[in-house]
Short mmCIF file of C-alpha atoms in Angstrom, two decimals:
data_model
loop_
_atom_site.label_atom_id
_atom_site.label_comp_id
_atom_site.label_asym_id
_atom_site.label_seq_id
_atom_site.Cartn_x
_atom_site.Cartn_y
_atom_site.Cartn_z
CA MET A 1 0.27 -74.91 17.09
CA ASN A 2 3.01 -76.92 18.42
CA TYR A 3 5.44 -77.96 14.88
CA SER A 4 7.23 -81.40 15.20
CA LEU A 5 9.33 -80.52 11.99
CA PHE A 6 11.15 -77.15 11.11
CA ILE A 7 12.95 -76.81 7.67
CA LEU A 8 15.00 -74.16 7.25
CA HIS A 9 15.94 -72.98 3.42
CA PHE A 10 17.61 -69.95 3.07
CA ARG A 11 17.28 -69.48 -0.46
CA PRO A 12 13.70 -68.65 -1.84
CA LEU A 13 11.58 -72.18 -2.12
CA GLU A 14 10.37 -70.56 -5.60
CA ASN A 15 14.00 -71.02 -6.98
CA TYR A 16 14.05 -74.59 -6.02
CA PRO A 17 11.79 -77.31 -7.27
CA PRO A 18 13.33 -80.38 -4.99
CA ILE A 19 12.05 -78.47 -1.76
CA GLN A 20 8.44 -77.85 -3.05
CA ASN A 21 8.25 -81.62 -4.25
CA LEU A 22 9.02 -82.46 -0.62
CA LEU A 23 6.61 -80.97 0.86
CA HIS A 24 4.36 -81.87 -1.45
CA VAL A 25 4.97 -84.95 -0.88
CA ILE A 26 4.53 -84.91 2.67
CA ASN A 27 1.32 -83.63 2.15
CA GLN A 28 0.09 -86.83 -0.30
CA CYS A 29 1.38 -89.22 2.49
CA SER A 30 -1.68 -90.38 4.23
CA GLU A 31 0.42 -91.76 7.49
CA SER A 32 2.44 -88.01 7.53
CA LYS A 33 -0.04 -86.01 8.26
CA LYS A 34 0.79 -86.32 11.77
CA ILE A 35 4.23 -84.38 10.87
CA ARG A 36 3.20 -80.17 11.48
CA ILE A 37 5.42 -78.70 9.52
CA ARG A 38 6.65 -74.79 9.63
CA CYS A 39 8.75 -74.11 6.78
CA ILE A 40 10.98 -70.65 7.18
CA SER A 41 12.65 -69.31 4.07
CA THR A 42 13.42 -65.92 2.44
CA ARG A 43 11.71 -63.83 -0.61
CA GLY A 44 12.42 -63.54 -3.89
CA GLN A 45 12.14 -62.20 -7.55
CA MET A 46 9.03 -65.11 -8.47
CA GLN A 47 5.68 -64.71 -7.00
CA MET A 48 5.27 -66.60 -3.71
CA ILE A 49 3.92 -69.99 -3.89
CA SER A 50 1.86 -71.83 -1.00
CA PHE A 51 1.81 -75.26 0.40
CA GLN A 52 -1.80 -76.79 1.97
CA GLY A 53 -1.27 -77.93 5.66
CA ILE A 54 2.62 -76.06 5.61
CA GLU A 55 3.36 -72.48 7.79
CA VAL A 56 6.05 -71.30 5.62
CA ASN A 57 7.41 -67.93 7.15
CA ARG A 58 10.14 -65.47 4.90
CA PHE A 59 11.84 -63.60 6.63
CA GLY A 60 13.79 -61.00 3.87
CA ARG A 61 14.68 -60.35 0.59
CA LEU A 62 16.78 -61.69 -1.95
CA ASN A 63 18.14 -59.43 -4.76
CA SER A 64 21.15 -57.56 -6.21
CA SER A 65 21.58 -55.11 -2.94
CA LYS A 66 24.80 -55.58 -0.65
CA LEU A 67 22.98 -53.82 2.14
CA LEU A 68 19.43 -55.87 1.94
CA LEU A 69 21.28 -59.36 1.40
CA TRP A 70 23.33 -57.98 4.75
CA TRP A 71 19.72 -57.05 6.40
CA THR A 72 18.02 -60.65 5.44
CA TYR A 73 20.57 -62.28 6.85
CA LEU A 74 20.34 -60.98 10.37
CA TRP A 75 16.66 -61.08 10.26
CA TYR A 76 16.59 -64.43 8.69
CA ASN A 77 18.70 -66.11 10.99
CA PHE A 78 17.60 -63.91 14.16
CA ALA A 79 13.32 -65.06 13.43
CA ALA A 80 14.46 -68.53 12.62
CA LEU A 81 16.24 -69.03 16.34
CA PHE A 82 13.03 -66.90 18.00
CA LEU A 83 11.16 -69.58 16.17
CA LEU A 84 12.92 -72.54 17.06
CA LEU A 85 13.15 -71.52 20.91
CA ILE A 86 9.50 -70.57 21.05
CA HIS A 87 7.98 -73.72 19.24
CA ARG A 88 11.20 -76.39 20.78
CA PRO A 89 10.44 -78.94 17.47
CA ASN A 90 11.83 -82.35 17.81
CA LEU A 91 12.37 -82.48 14.22
CA VAL A 92 14.91 -79.69 12.30
CA MET A 93 15.75 -79.88 8.59
CA TYR A 94 17.93 -77.68 6.85
CA TYR A 95 19.15 -77.09 3.37
CA GLU A 96 22.55 -75.75 2.28
CA SER A 97 24.98 -74.18 4.83
CA LEU A 98 23.20 -70.90 4.77
CA SER A 99 20.24 -72.07 6.23
CA ALA A 100 23.04 -73.94 9.54
CA PHE A 101 23.26 -71.18 11.98
CA PRO A 102 19.78 -71.25 13.69
CA VAL A 103 20.13 -75.20 13.48
CA TYR A 104 23.80 -75.38 14.94
CA VAL A 105 22.36 -73.12 18.29
CA TYR A 106 19.15 -74.92 18.61
CA SER A 107 21.03 -79.00 19.03
CA ARG A 108 23.76 -77.82 20.18
CA PHE A 109 22.51 -75.27 23.41
CA ILE A 110 18.67 -75.43 23.27
CA ASN A 111 17.44 -78.63 22.99
CA ARG A 112 19.75 -81.16 22.05
CA SER A 113 17.39 -84.35 22.02
CA ALA A 114 16.02 -82.49 19.00
CA LYS A 115 16.44 -84.86 15.74
CA VAL A 116 18.59 -82.96 12.58
CA TYR A 117 18.31 -83.67 8.76
CA ILE A 118 20.70 -81.95 6.30
CA HIS A 119 20.07 -81.73 2.50
CA TYR A 120 22.63 -79.86 0.02
CA HIS A 121 21.10 -79.12 -3.11
CA GLU A 122 24.49 -78.99 -4.43
CA TYR A 123 28.19 -80.11 -3.56
CA THR A 124 30.63 -77.25 -2.58
CA SER A 125 34.10 -77.76 -2.25
CA PRO A 126 36.73 -77.10 0.24
CA ALA A 127 38.59 -74.55 -2.22
CA GLU A 128 34.87 -73.45 -3.32
CA TYR A 129 33.37 -72.96 0.34
CA GLU A 130 37.22 -70.44 1.07
CA LYS A 131 36.17 -68.15 -1.45
CA SER A 132 32.14 -67.98 -0.66
CA SER A 133 31.31 -65.17 1.11
CA PRO A 134 32.18 -64.88 5.17
CA VAL A 135 28.91 -66.15 6.35
CA GLU A 136 28.82 -69.46 4.41
CA ARG A 137 32.55 -69.91 5.56
CA PHE A 138 31.65 -69.27 9.23
CA PHE A 139 28.11 -71.20 9.01
CA HIS A 140 30.27 -74.10 7.45
CA ARG A 141 32.35 -73.96 10.20
CA LEU A 142 29.41 -74.55 13.05
CA GLU A 143 28.08 -77.14 10.83
CA LYS A 144 31.30 -79.44 10.87
CA SER A 145 31.19 -79.50 14.36
CA ILE A 146 27.68 -81.46 13.96
CA TYR A 147 28.28 -83.81 11.78
CA GLY A 148 29.11 -86.28 13.89
CA ILE A 149 25.29 -86.26 15.73
CA VAL A 150 22.97 -85.60 13.01
CA ASP A 151 20.41 -88.59 12.19
CA TRP A 152 20.96 -87.74 8.06
CA ILE A 153 22.90 -85.87 5.48
CA SER A 154 21.87 -86.18 1.81
CA HIS A 155 23.15 -84.97 -1.29
CA THR A 156 21.59 -85.36 -4.89
CA ASN A 157 23.66 -88.23 -6.09
CA LYS A 158 26.20 -91.20 -5.08
CA MET A 159 29.15 -89.00 -6.45
CA ARG A 160 28.38 -85.66 -4.85
CA LEU A 161 27.94 -88.04 -1.20
CA ASP A 162 31.04 -89.99 -1.86
CA GLN A 163 33.32 -86.46 -2.27
CA PHE A 164 31.15 -84.84 0.68
CA LEU A 165 32.65 -87.45 2.66
CA VAL A 166 36.02 -87.84 1.58
CA ASP A 167 35.83 -83.78 1.93
CA GLU A 168 34.63 -83.98 5.82
CA ASN A 169 36.72 -87.49 6.58
CA ILE A 170 33.52 -88.88 7.31
CA THR A 171 33.10 -92.79 6.97
CA PHE A 172 30.21 -93.70 5.04
CA ASN A 173 27.32 -94.49 7.69
CA LYS A 174 23.97 -96.82 5.07
CA VAL A 175 21.36 -95.00 8.37
CA LYS A 176 22.92 -91.58 8.07
CA HIS A 177 24.26 -91.15 4.60
CA HIS A 178 21.50 -90.76 1.33
CA CYS A 179 21.03 -89.96 -1.98
CA LEU A 180 17.84 -87.80 -2.86
CA PRO A 181 18.32 -87.16 -6.49
CA ASN A 182 16.00 -84.34 -8.05
CA TYR A 183 13.03 -86.40 -9.42
CA PRO A 184 9.88 -84.17 -10.13
CA LEU A 185 6.08 -85.43 -9.04
CA LYS A 186 4.48 -88.23 -10.87
CA LYS A 187 1.41 -85.94 -11.12
CA TRP A 188 4.07 -83.58 -12.51
CA ALA A 189 4.58 -84.16 -16.13
CA MET A 190 2.63 -83.60 -19.27
CA PRO A 191 3.37 -85.92 -22.22
CA ASN A 192 4.98 -84.09 -25.20
CA GLN A 193 4.19 -84.47 -29.08
CA ASN A 194 7.35 -86.45 -31.30
CA TRP A 195 8.62 -84.36 -33.81
CA ASN A 196 6.82 -85.25 -37.38
CA GLY A 197 10.04 -84.51 -39.31
CA LYS A 198 8.23 -81.78 -40.85
CA ASP A 199 7.23 -78.89 -39.03
CA ALA A 200 10.09 -77.06 -37.04
CA LEU A 201 12.03 -78.45 -34.75
CA LYS A 202 11.55 -77.33 -30.73
CA MET A 203 14.17 -77.41 -28.38
CA ILE A 204 14.25 -75.52 -24.67
CA TYR A 205 16.70 -74.40 -22.48
CA VAL A 206 15.19 -73.98 -18.36
CA GLY A 207 17.59 -72.72 -15.97
CA TYR A 208 18.66 -69.78 -13.38
CA SER A 209 21.02 -68.60 -15.95
CA LEU A 210 23.19 -68.01 -19.15
CA THR A 211 26.32 -66.94 -19.32
CA GLU A 212 29.14 -66.60 -22.21
CA LYS A 213 31.80 -68.21 -19.56
CA GLY A 214 28.98 -70.58 -18.10
CA SER A 215 27.55 -71.89 -20.92
CA TYR A 216 27.51 -73.66 -24.17
CA LEU A 217 24.89 -71.29 -25.85
CA SER A 218 26.87 -69.39 -28.33
CA GLU A 219 28.05 -72.91 -29.62
CA ILE A 220 24.78 -74.22 -29.90
CA VAL A 221 23.60 -71.29 -32.00
CA GLU A 222 25.97 -71.37 -34.01
CA TYR A 223 25.75 -75.15 -35.06
CA LEU A 224 21.64 -74.75 -35.20
CA SER A 225 21.61 -71.79 -37.61
CA GLN A 226 23.76 -73.66 -40.03
CA LEU A 227 21.44 -76.64 -40.38
CA THR A 228 19.01 -76.86 -43.48
CA ILE A 229 15.81 -78.23 -40.43
CA LYS A 230 13.98 -75.50 -39.24
CA THR A 231 14.54 -75.45 -35.56
CA THR A 232 13.49 -72.98 -32.91
CA LEU A 233 15.20 -72.37 -28.94
CA SER A 234 12.62 -71.64 -26.45
CA ILE A 235 15.02 -70.00 -23.23
CA PHE A 236 13.48 -69.50 -19.89
CA CYS A 237 15.83 -68.24 -17.45
CA LEU A 238 15.50 -66.31 -13.78
CA LYS A 239 18.48 -64.08 -14.49
CA GLN A 240 19.17 -62.36 -17.82
CA ASN A 241 21.38 -60.54 -19.36
CA ASP A 242 22.96 -59.05 -22.20
CA PHE A 243 24.82 -62.30 -23.59
CA LEU A 244 21.86 -64.38 -23.25
CA LYS A 245 19.22 -61.58 -25.12
CA GLN A 246 21.91 -60.93 -28.19
CA PHE A 247 20.40 -63.98 -29.09
CA GLU A 248 16.45 -63.18 -29.51
CA GLY A 249 15.04 -63.14 -33.09
CA THR A 250 16.25 -65.28 -36.35
CA ASN A 251 19.51 -66.60 -37.28
CA GLY A 252 19.67 -68.76 -40.61
CA SER A 253 17.14 -71.78 -39.53
CA LEU A 254 17.16 -70.96 -35.83
CA THR A 255 14.49 -68.58 -34.21
CA ILE A 256 15.55 -67.94 -30.45
CA LYS A 257 12.79 -66.63 -27.65
CA VAL A 258 14.15 -65.46 -24.66
CA HIS A 259 11.33 -65.63 -21.33
CA LYS A 260 11.06 -64.57 -18.09
CA ALA A 261 11.14 -67.74 -15.49
CA LEU A 262 8.19 -69.97 -15.06
CA ALA A 263 6.53 -70.79 -11.93
CA TYR A 264 7.67 -74.22 -11.36
CA GLU A 265 3.58 -75.30 -11.66
CA GLU A 266 3.61 -74.01 -15.21
CA LEU A 267 6.79 -75.94 -16.23
CA PRO A 268 4.97 -78.86 -17.61
CA ILE A 269 2.87 -77.05 -20.24
CA ILE A 270 5.63 -75.10 -22.13
CA LEU A 271 8.09 -78.50 -21.74
CA SER A 272 5.37 -81.10 -23.56
CA GLN A 273 5.76 -78.15 -26.20
CA HIS A 274 9.02 -79.21 -26.86
CA HIS A 275 11.02 -82.34 -28.71
CA ILE A 276 14.73 -81.53 -27.22
CA GLY A 277 15.52 -80.60 -23.49
CA LEU A 278 19.18 -78.78 -23.20
CA ILE A 279 21.62 -78.66 -20.96
CA LEU A 280 23.92 -76.49 -21.25
CA TYR A 281 26.62 -76.36 -18.20
CA LYS A 282 30.64 -75.70 -18.97
CA ALA A 283 31.10 -78.21 -15.86
CA THR A 284 34.32 -77.10 -14.83
CA THR A 285 33.66 -77.42 -10.71
CA PRO A 286 33.14 -80.42 -8.94
CA ASN A 287 29.68 -79.41 -8.57
CA TYR A 288 28.87 -79.50 -12.13
CA ILE A 289 30.76 -82.14 -13.17
CA ASN A 290 29.17 -84.68 -10.76
CA ASN A 291 25.90 -82.85 -11.08
CA ALA A 292 22.37 -84.67 -12.68
CA PRO A 293 20.30 -81.32 -12.46
CA ASN A 294 16.39 -81.45 -11.99
CA LYS A 295 15.87 -80.11 -15.42
CA LEU A 296 16.98 -83.61 -16.79
CA PHE A 297 14.76 -85.65 -14.77
CA GLU A 298 11.57 -82.69 -15.93
CA TYR A 299 12.54 -82.99 -19.87
CA LEU A 300 12.42 -86.58 -19.89
CA SER A 301 9.14 -86.96 -17.65
CA CYS A 302 7.42 -84.78 -20.35
CA GLY A 303 8.65 -87.26 -23.26
CA LEU A 304 11.74 -84.62 -24.08
CA ASP A 305 14.77 -86.24 -25.47
CA VAL A 306 17.93 -84.56 -23.88
CA TRP A 307 21.55 -83.01 -25.01
CA TYR A 308 23.89 -82.51 -22.41
CA PRO A 309 27.90 -81.87 -22.19
CA GLN A 310 30.27 -84.78 -21.96
CA GLU A 311 32.16 -83.20 -19.30
CA MET A 312 28.89 -83.30 -17.27
CA LEU A 313 29.82 -86.94 -15.45
CA GLY A 314 26.80 -87.34 -13.28
CA ILE A 315 24.50 -87.57 -16.12
CA HIS A 316 26.33 -90.52 -17.64
CA GLU A 317 24.42 -93.06 -16.39
CA TYR A 318 21.42 -91.77 -17.55
CA LYS A 319 22.50 -91.57 -20.90
CA THR A 320 20.79 -94.02 -23.33
CA GLN A 321 19.23 -94.55 -27.21
CA GLU A 322 15.86 -95.53 -25.77
CA SER A 323 13.32 -92.53 -26.10
CA PRO A 324 13.05 -90.39 -25.19
CA LYS A 325 17.42 -90.42 -25.26
CA VAL A 326 19.86 -88.93 -23.35
CA VAL A 327 22.23 -88.15 -25.24
CA CYS A 328 26.37 -86.99 -24.47
CA ILE A 329 27.67 -84.15 -26.87
CA ASP A 330 31.19 -82.78 -27.24
CA PHE A 331 29.90 -79.34 -27.12
CA ASN A 332 33.34 -78.04 -28.62
CA PHE A 333 33.40 -79.89 -31.86
CA LEU A 334 29.76 -79.22 -33.00
CA LYS A 335 30.63 -79.39 -36.73
CA GLN A 336 30.98 -83.08 -36.59
CA VAL A 337 27.64 -84.26 -34.83
CA ASN A 338 25.16 -86.00 -37.52
CA ILE A 339 21.74 -84.29 -36.44
CA ASN A 340 20.18 -87.01 -38.52
CA HIS A 341 21.96 -89.32 -36.03
CA LEU A 342 20.94 -87.36 -33.04
CA LEU A 343 17.19 -87.59 -34.54
CA LEU A 344 16.97 -90.91 -35.36
CA ASN A 345 14.67 -92.60 -32.70
CA GLU A 346 14.48 -96.95 -33.56
CA ASN A 347 14.16 -97.82 -29.97
CA GLU A 348 10.90 -98.51 -28.31
CA SER A 349 9.50 -95.69 -26.21
CA ARG A 350 10.43 -96.16 -22.46
CA ASN A 351 8.69 -95.95 -19.45
CA ILE A 352 10.27 -92.66 -17.02
CA THR A 353 9.86 -93.78 -13.68
CA TYR A 354 11.89 -90.91 -11.80
CA PHE A 355 9.52 -90.27 -9.52
CA ALA A 356 9.94 -87.90 -6.40
CA GLU A 357 7.38 -89.82 -4.11
CA ASN A 358 9.96 -92.79 -4.54
CA VAL A 359 12.59 -90.79 -3.33
CA TYR A 360 11.55 -88.55 -0.18
CA SER A 361 9.53 -92.14 0.98
CA GLN A 362 12.37 -93.39 3.03
CA LEU A 363 13.14 -89.75 4.42
CA ILE A 364 9.31 -89.46 5.08
CA HIS A 365 9.44 -92.76 7.12
CA ARG A 366 12.47 -91.89 9.13
CA LEU A 367 10.51 -88.63 10.10
CA GLU A 368 7.56 -90.69 10.87
CA LYS A 369 9.18 -93.04 13.31
CA ALA A 370 11.51 -90.28 14.60
#
C-alpha cells in the first residue's frame, strides 16, 4: 500500500494527547480519507492504542534502561528511514527534534520534492539543547539546515513560536509558521457537576510526574490540609516517585489518593467527577513559562475550574472569572489566598470551544491540497 503521509513521533503516542487527537481528526474528515497515513513511533509503559485506518509501527521501547534507549535510537531511525525509502511518501511530518533524522535524510538526499511538516510539543531553548543528549543535539543541528525549505513549522502557542523564530533567526512567514494549541476533541469531554458547598471539594492533578523541585505539590497540600472545608486531591501520574507517594492518605481536612496514569480516552470520566483541576509546575524554564498545557483545556472542557501558577505566562490569556474559571495563584503565598473567594461563582457559565477539530482544520487542508 502506498502512503501519502508519514508521521514520525519518536516518543510513545500514548503519552501525547495532541498527536492522538490529530490522528482522530484526520479520520473524521471526509475529504481526508484520501490521505493514507503511516505513523512511526516507539513503545512506552502504557497500553498501546490503535487508530482506525492508520497503520502504526513501533520500533524500540522507552524505559529506564540506557542500553535499551540506545538500541531504540538505532532501531527506530534506521527502520523509519527504510520505510521512507520503500514507500516514498510525498508528505512527511515529524514531532520534535528526536524524530528529525530520517526526515532530514529523506528530504535532502532521497526525495527532495517531498513536503515536510514539523510540530513541536515543547519549546527547547538553545541553552537546553546544549544540555540535552548527544543524539538530540546532533539531530537538532541537522534539522536546522532544513528549516528554510520545509512547508510547515508549528508550536503550541504564539509565545513559543515567536521565541523559536528568534532563536533560529527566522523571519515569520504566515504561510509556513503556525500555532497548534493542545485542545481536546469535541466528543472527548464529559460535563462535571458543580460543587454544592456541602460535600467534599474534589481536586485533581493529571500529568507526567510531580517532583519536589519542579512542582508546588508540597505547598498546595499544606494549604488544603489547613482548611475547614473537606477536600480531596486525586493525582494521576505516569512516572511515580517517593516524593509523590509520601502524601497519600489523610492530612487534616485533606485526603490524597495517588493513581497510575490513565489512558487518554478514560480521562474525561475521571475529570467529570471533580470540581477543580490543578496545574502545579514551578515554571523556571522558557518552555514552562510560555506553556499553556493540554491539561488546561482538558480540565476546562469537562467544566472544572483551573488553578495555575502566576509565573506560567502562557496561560494568562485564558484567565477569567467566568465559569469554569481560570485562576492565577501565587503558590508561594497561599496563606494569603481566600478559599471562599476562589470558589465564588457569581458570573454566568460560558461555553468552552477549545476543540482540536478547529485547530487542525488548516493543517489538514494544507495536507489535502499538497
